[in-house]
XYZ file of C-alpha atoms in Angstrom:
349
model
C -0.058 0.060 -0.004
C 1.321 3.418 -0.965
C 2.000 5.756 1.990
C -0.869 8.212 0.959
C -3.294 5.323 0.630
C -2.213 3.984 3.970
C -2.911 7.373 5.488
C -6.275 7.514 3.795
C -7.293 4.151 5.199
C -6.083 5.183 8.670
C -8.235 8.407 8.472
C -11.340 6.395 7.358
C -10.980 3.936 10.180
C -10.573 6.774 12.695
C -13.647 8.600 11.324
C -15.630 5.370 11.640
C -14.479 4.804 15.184
C -15.315 8.403 16.201
C -18.665 8.225 14.592
C -19.443 5.174 16.836
C -20.044 2.897 14.012
C -21.877 5.330 11.649
C -19.445 4.395 8.840
C -19.634 1.173 6.847
C -17.006 -0.672 4.790
C -18.428 1.161 1.731
C -17.548 4.450 3.469
C -13.943 3.524 3.616
C -13.951 2.771 -0.146
C -15.496 6.205 -0.698
C -12.779 7.848 1.375
C -10.119 6.644 -0.979
C -11.380 9.067 -3.608
C -11.608 11.984 -1.117
C -9.368 15.042 -1.297
C -6.888 13.550 0.975
C -6.178 10.814 -1.549
C -5.191 13.174 -4.388
C -1.582 13.397 -3.569
C -0.921 9.889 -4.422
C 1.646 9.421 -1.653
C 4.112 11.881 -3.246
C 4.489 13.708 0.097
C 3.446 17.035 -1.435
C 0.762 17.771 0.993
C -1.445 20.812 1.710
C -1.698 21.455 5.400
C -3.987 24.199 6.866
C -3.593 25.428 10.457
C -6.809 27.056 11.873
C -6.133 29.160 15.034
C -8.773 30.702 17.279
C -8.471 33.983 15.350
C -6.138 35.584 12.932
C -5.118 38.697 14.707
C -4.393 37.631 18.347
C -0.666 38.053 18.896
C -0.449 34.565 20.204
C -1.636 33.095 16.817
C 0.301 35.712 14.802
C 3.371 34.047 16.406
C 2.001 30.550 15.775
C 2.041 31.453 12.033
C 5.700 31.921 12.232
C 6.160 28.305 13.158
C 3.738 27.193 10.365
C 5.774 29.204 7.767
C 8.981 27.780 9.111
C 7.624 24.189 8.756
C 6.709 25.038 5.174
C 10.260 26.352 4.482
C 11.914 23.401 6.086
C 9.986 20.693 4.301
C 8.618 22.340 1.090
C 5.106 21.503 2.132
C 2.256 23.749 1.292
C 1.613 24.557 4.988
C -0.390 27.781 5.788
C -2.498 29.319 8.425
C -6.013 30.681 8.040
C -8.106 31.767 11.035
C -11.363 33.666 11.668
C -11.302 37.350 11.983
C -12.174 37.098 15.674
C -12.469 34.416 18.373
C -15.815 33.005 17.355
C -16.668 29.325 17.154
C -19.142 29.721 14.288
C -16.659 31.675 12.255
C -13.947 29.168 12.992
C -16.270 26.366 11.777
C -16.890 28.296 8.550
C -13.158 28.504 7.880
C -12.911 24.720 8.360
C -15.897 24.161 6.020
C -14.106 26.323 3.330
C -10.954 24.233 3.707
C -12.800 21.030 3.333
C -14.373 22.417 0.079
C -10.788 23.278 -1.141
C -9.730 19.715 -0.595
C -6.773 20.227 1.718
C -4.898 17.157 2.913
C -4.830 18.039 6.617
C -6.525 20.518 8.893
C -4.869 21.460 12.307
C -7.154 23.331 14.645
C -6.892 25.220 17.907
C -10.550 25.029 18.801
C -12.467 27.955 20.231
C -15.142 25.613 21.472
C -14.474 21.910 20.881
C -18.102 20.886 21.052
C -19.146 23.519 18.505
C -16.835 22.250 15.861
C -17.350 18.514 16.308
C -19.807 18.271 13.285
C -17.518 20.095 10.878
C -14.418 18.111 11.981
C -16.416 14.998 11.432
C -17.109 16.110 7.957
C -13.458 16.657 7.312
C -12.519 13.239 8.676
C -15.344 11.593 6.575
C -13.911 13.306 3.470
C -10.526 11.557 4.241
C -8.811 14.698 5.574
C -6.348 14.351 8.404
C -7.582 16.263 11.481
C -5.184 17.222 14.410
C -5.946 19.535 17.232
C -3.972 21.523 19.806
C -5.536 22.689 23.186
C -8.418 20.369 22.433
C -8.028 17.486 24.787
C -11.772 16.897 24.885
C -12.179 16.881 21.078
C -13.677 13.750 19.736
C -13.534 14.209 16.019
C -9.732 14.466 15.831
C -7.078 11.845 15.116
C -4.694 13.252 17.684
C -4.618 16.291 20.030
C -1.224 17.866 20.908
C -0.703 19.439 24.275
C 2.515 21.260 24.985
C 2.603 19.696 28.414
C 0.410 17.951 30.991
C -2.417 20.355 31.567
C -2.813 19.602 35.308
C 0.889 20.069 35.846
C 0.964 23.405 34.078
C -1.930 24.588 36.152
C -0.142 23.569 39.326
C 2.946 25.472 38.217
C 1.008 28.641 37.586
C -0.530 28.140 41.115
C 2.890 27.907 42.574
C 3.712 31.312 41.068
C 0.440 32.948 42.325
C 0.933 31.362 45.760
C 4.518 32.686 46.060
C 3.273 36.130 45.189
C 0.363 35.898 47.794
C 2.554 34.678 50.503
C 0.702 31.350 50.382
C -2.416 32.765 51.953
C -5.675 34.548 50.996
C -8.674 34.322 48.725
C -8.214 33.915 45.041
C -10.291 33.121 41.916
C -9.481 31.744 38.545
C -9.941 33.204 35.006
C -10.341 31.355 31.730
C -10.586 32.686 28.191
C -13.922 30.757 27.648
C -15.619 28.415 29.973
C -15.883 26.073 26.925
C -12.100 26.088 26.615
C -11.029 22.523 27.475
C -7.303 23.258 28.148
C -7.931 26.512 30.050
C -10.292 24.750 32.393
C -7.934 21.822 32.813
C -5.141 24.292 33.821
C -7.472 26.002 36.209
C -8.676 22.725 37.721
C -5.103 21.570 38.121
C -4.187 24.856 39.835
C -7.122 24.545 42.380
C -6.271 20.935 42.976
C -2.697 21.837 43.766
C -3.700 24.705 45.940
C -5.916 22.442 48.047
C -3.086 20.004 48.435
C -0.152 22.297 48.992
C -1.515 25.742 50.112
C -4.114 25.159 52.831
C -4.149 28.829 53.876
C -5.306 29.828 50.452
C -9.114 29.745 49.614
C -10.994 29.687 46.300
C -13.615 32.372 46.078
C -16.851 30.395 46.488
C -19.197 32.980 44.964
C -17.362 33.142 41.602
C -14.682 30.390 41.463
C -14.172 30.902 37.740
C -14.710 34.060 35.559
C -14.279 34.462 31.832
C -12.078 36.898 29.839
C -13.308 35.873 26.313
C -9.662 35.779 25.307
C -9.707 39.555 25.214
C -7.416 41.924 27.000
C -10.006 44.606 27.628
C -12.564 42.077 28.932
C -9.947 40.536 31.250
C -9.270 44.068 32.654
C -12.995 44.857 33.163
C -13.717 41.474 34.596
C -10.811 41.681 37.021
C -11.971 45.204 38.199
C -15.436 43.957 38.763
C -14.279 41.003 40.826
C -11.936 43.164 42.984
C -14.650 45.729 43.606
C -17.268 43.164 44.333
C -15.062 40.978 46.515
C -12.537 43.154 48.319
C -11.233 40.024 50.139
C -9.745 38.629 46.952
C -6.053 38.807 46.952
C -5.261 36.849 43.806
C -6.548 36.135 40.314
C -5.026 33.097 38.424
C -5.240 33.539 34.679
C -5.018 31.049 31.801
C -5.595 32.998 28.486
C -2.684 35.062 27.321
C -4.781 38.036 28.142
C -5.755 37.256 31.680
C -2.831 38.049 33.834
C -1.872 41.282 31.857
C -5.544 42.507 31.929
C -5.626 41.713 35.652
C -2.375 43.470 36.358
C -3.782 46.647 34.624
C -6.840 46.460 36.948
C -4.655 46.045 40.054
C -2.645 49.079 39.030
C -5.632 51.332 38.300
C -7.353 50.332 41.600
C -4.265 51.191 43.554
C -3.858 47.510 44.773
C -0.324 46.850 43.579
C 1.422 44.950 46.329
C -1.889 43.835 47.833
C -3.468 41.929 45.037
C -1.531 39.612 42.785
C -1.837 37.699 39.551
C -0.136 34.920 37.647
C -0.728 33.190 34.357
C 0.149 32.902 30.782
C 1.458 35.774 28.536
C 3.591 36.739 25.661
C 7.102 38.096 26.519
C 7.491 41.172 24.439
C 3.881 42.328 25.086
C 4.304 42.079 28.859
C 7.921 43.069 29.418
C 6.894 46.204 31.280
C 4.621 44.593 33.870
C 7.283 42.107 34.530
C 10.005 44.704 34.969
C 7.869 46.976 37.132
C 6.778 44.223 39.388
C 3.096 44.051 38.460
C 3.540 40.485 37.710
C 6.523 38.486 39.107
C 6.222 35.492 36.657
C 4.377 34.493 33.500
C 4.442 31.142 31.815
C 3.788 30.014 28.248
C 4.850 27.746 25.478
C 6.029 29.206 22.156
C 2.991 29.063 19.940
C 5.389 28.939 17.005
C 6.576 25.525 18.134
C 3.007 24.364 18.541
C 2.217 25.350 14.898
C 5.230 23.596 13.679
C 4.443 20.490 15.751
C 0.857 20.179 14.482
C 2.020 20.421 10.866
C 4.716 17.837 11.520
C 2.289 15.338 13.111
C -0.135 15.852 10.328
C 2.609 14.937 7.761
C 3.444 11.806 9.704
C -0.149 10.685 9.665
C -0.357 11.415 5.899
C 2.852 9.398 5.281
C 1.171 6.422 7.051
C 3.629 6.444 10.051
C 2.582 4.789 13.276
C 2.067 7.407 16.000
C 3.231 5.986 19.256
C 4.764 6.956 22.631
C 8.093 8.845 22.098
C 7.059 10.288 18.603
C 9.407 13.145 17.664
C 7.722 16.164 16.000
C 11.058 17.851 15.428
C 10.871 20.957 17.620
C 12.063 21.591 21.222
C 9.574 20.380 23.787
C 7.971 18.059 21.353
C 10.853 15.706 20.670
C 9.422 12.941 22.809
C 5.608 13.040 22.951
C 3.798 10.683 25.305
C 0.144 9.798 25.455
C -1.776 11.293 28.319
C -2.701 8.747 31.047
C -5.636 6.658 29.852
C -5.653 8.165 26.304
C -4.603 6.922 22.913
C -5.261 10.352 21.305
C -3.859 13.123 23.497
C -0.133 13.588 23.131
C 1.771 15.621 25.759
C 5.128 17.323 25.436
C 7.429 19.255 27.722
C 7.201 22.717 26.212
C 6.496 25.399 28.861
C 8.744 28.404 29.539
C 8.885 30.563 32.627
C 9.186 34.276 31.938
C 10.572 36.767 34.505
C 12.108 40.301 34.273
C 15.435 38.639 34.015
C 14.832 36.694 30.770
C 11.888 38.468 29.160
C 14.131 40.325 26.731
C 16.051 37.341 25.655
C 13.136 35.108 24.273
C 13.003 36.902 20.922
C 9.131 37.260 20.703
């Protein structure tokens, strides 16, 4: 069997399994004439990466990695996202890519549940589907996580606890309550707090608030929380906008040194708040590496390679991916970075 046909058969089998028996042997035969079979195993694949939106600096950085993969391999790898973070708009982008007959679609889901139908359409058409930050996604062949999500959340909590003196009331902020990875980080943080920091308490009235992956919303939400609950001493963020938006609210309300935040953030965009002490530590993984890794995994699948523990996706932090405990679909790496005032200028993005 040619590599491309092997990949097509693998896609068809996966689509059948994920559709819980909805496919028949005839469907598999039909998939062999799908867009993903057009390359004939020549390795000249078209791979599309669909981020949450096209303008968020996080995903602008991701596109750097996608372009680098295209340069390194000669593949037609490109990024195309919706104009804003909207699940319906993201689904439409995916629908358009299905119509174009791309070989693989790599997605960072806005809302995993909302795009299940369109990802199923892609897989039924013989298109390879890979996700990132979508551990709960059903209609995907594999989901890439830069790290173990619970451990990442625990690490953010360590940073917040240190800033808070390991005591006081805090709450958690996520980009969207539907975002699987953000909620897993927050859950991991809370579990770690309960185990390691008994003098800290999660705000019972609003244990989780939402920033909508937007800096202005994060700022306004943090202000509302801090005015409504003056006992709050910390806000743990997950979206790259959460901690910076919260730091702005803390500064404006005159609470610097009394209220603290920790979370994920881009280095260059947050250099000032790290240097002036508004935030002591931020964490992230390089989105460019994640974009590169998704395209690399899609190529391996298209080539008919067996995806197993230890798979190397060719970029730092993703050289030895391992399946999440109890999963045959979610692959975890070791890709997070800690950012402080001392190294923020050295990261290059």
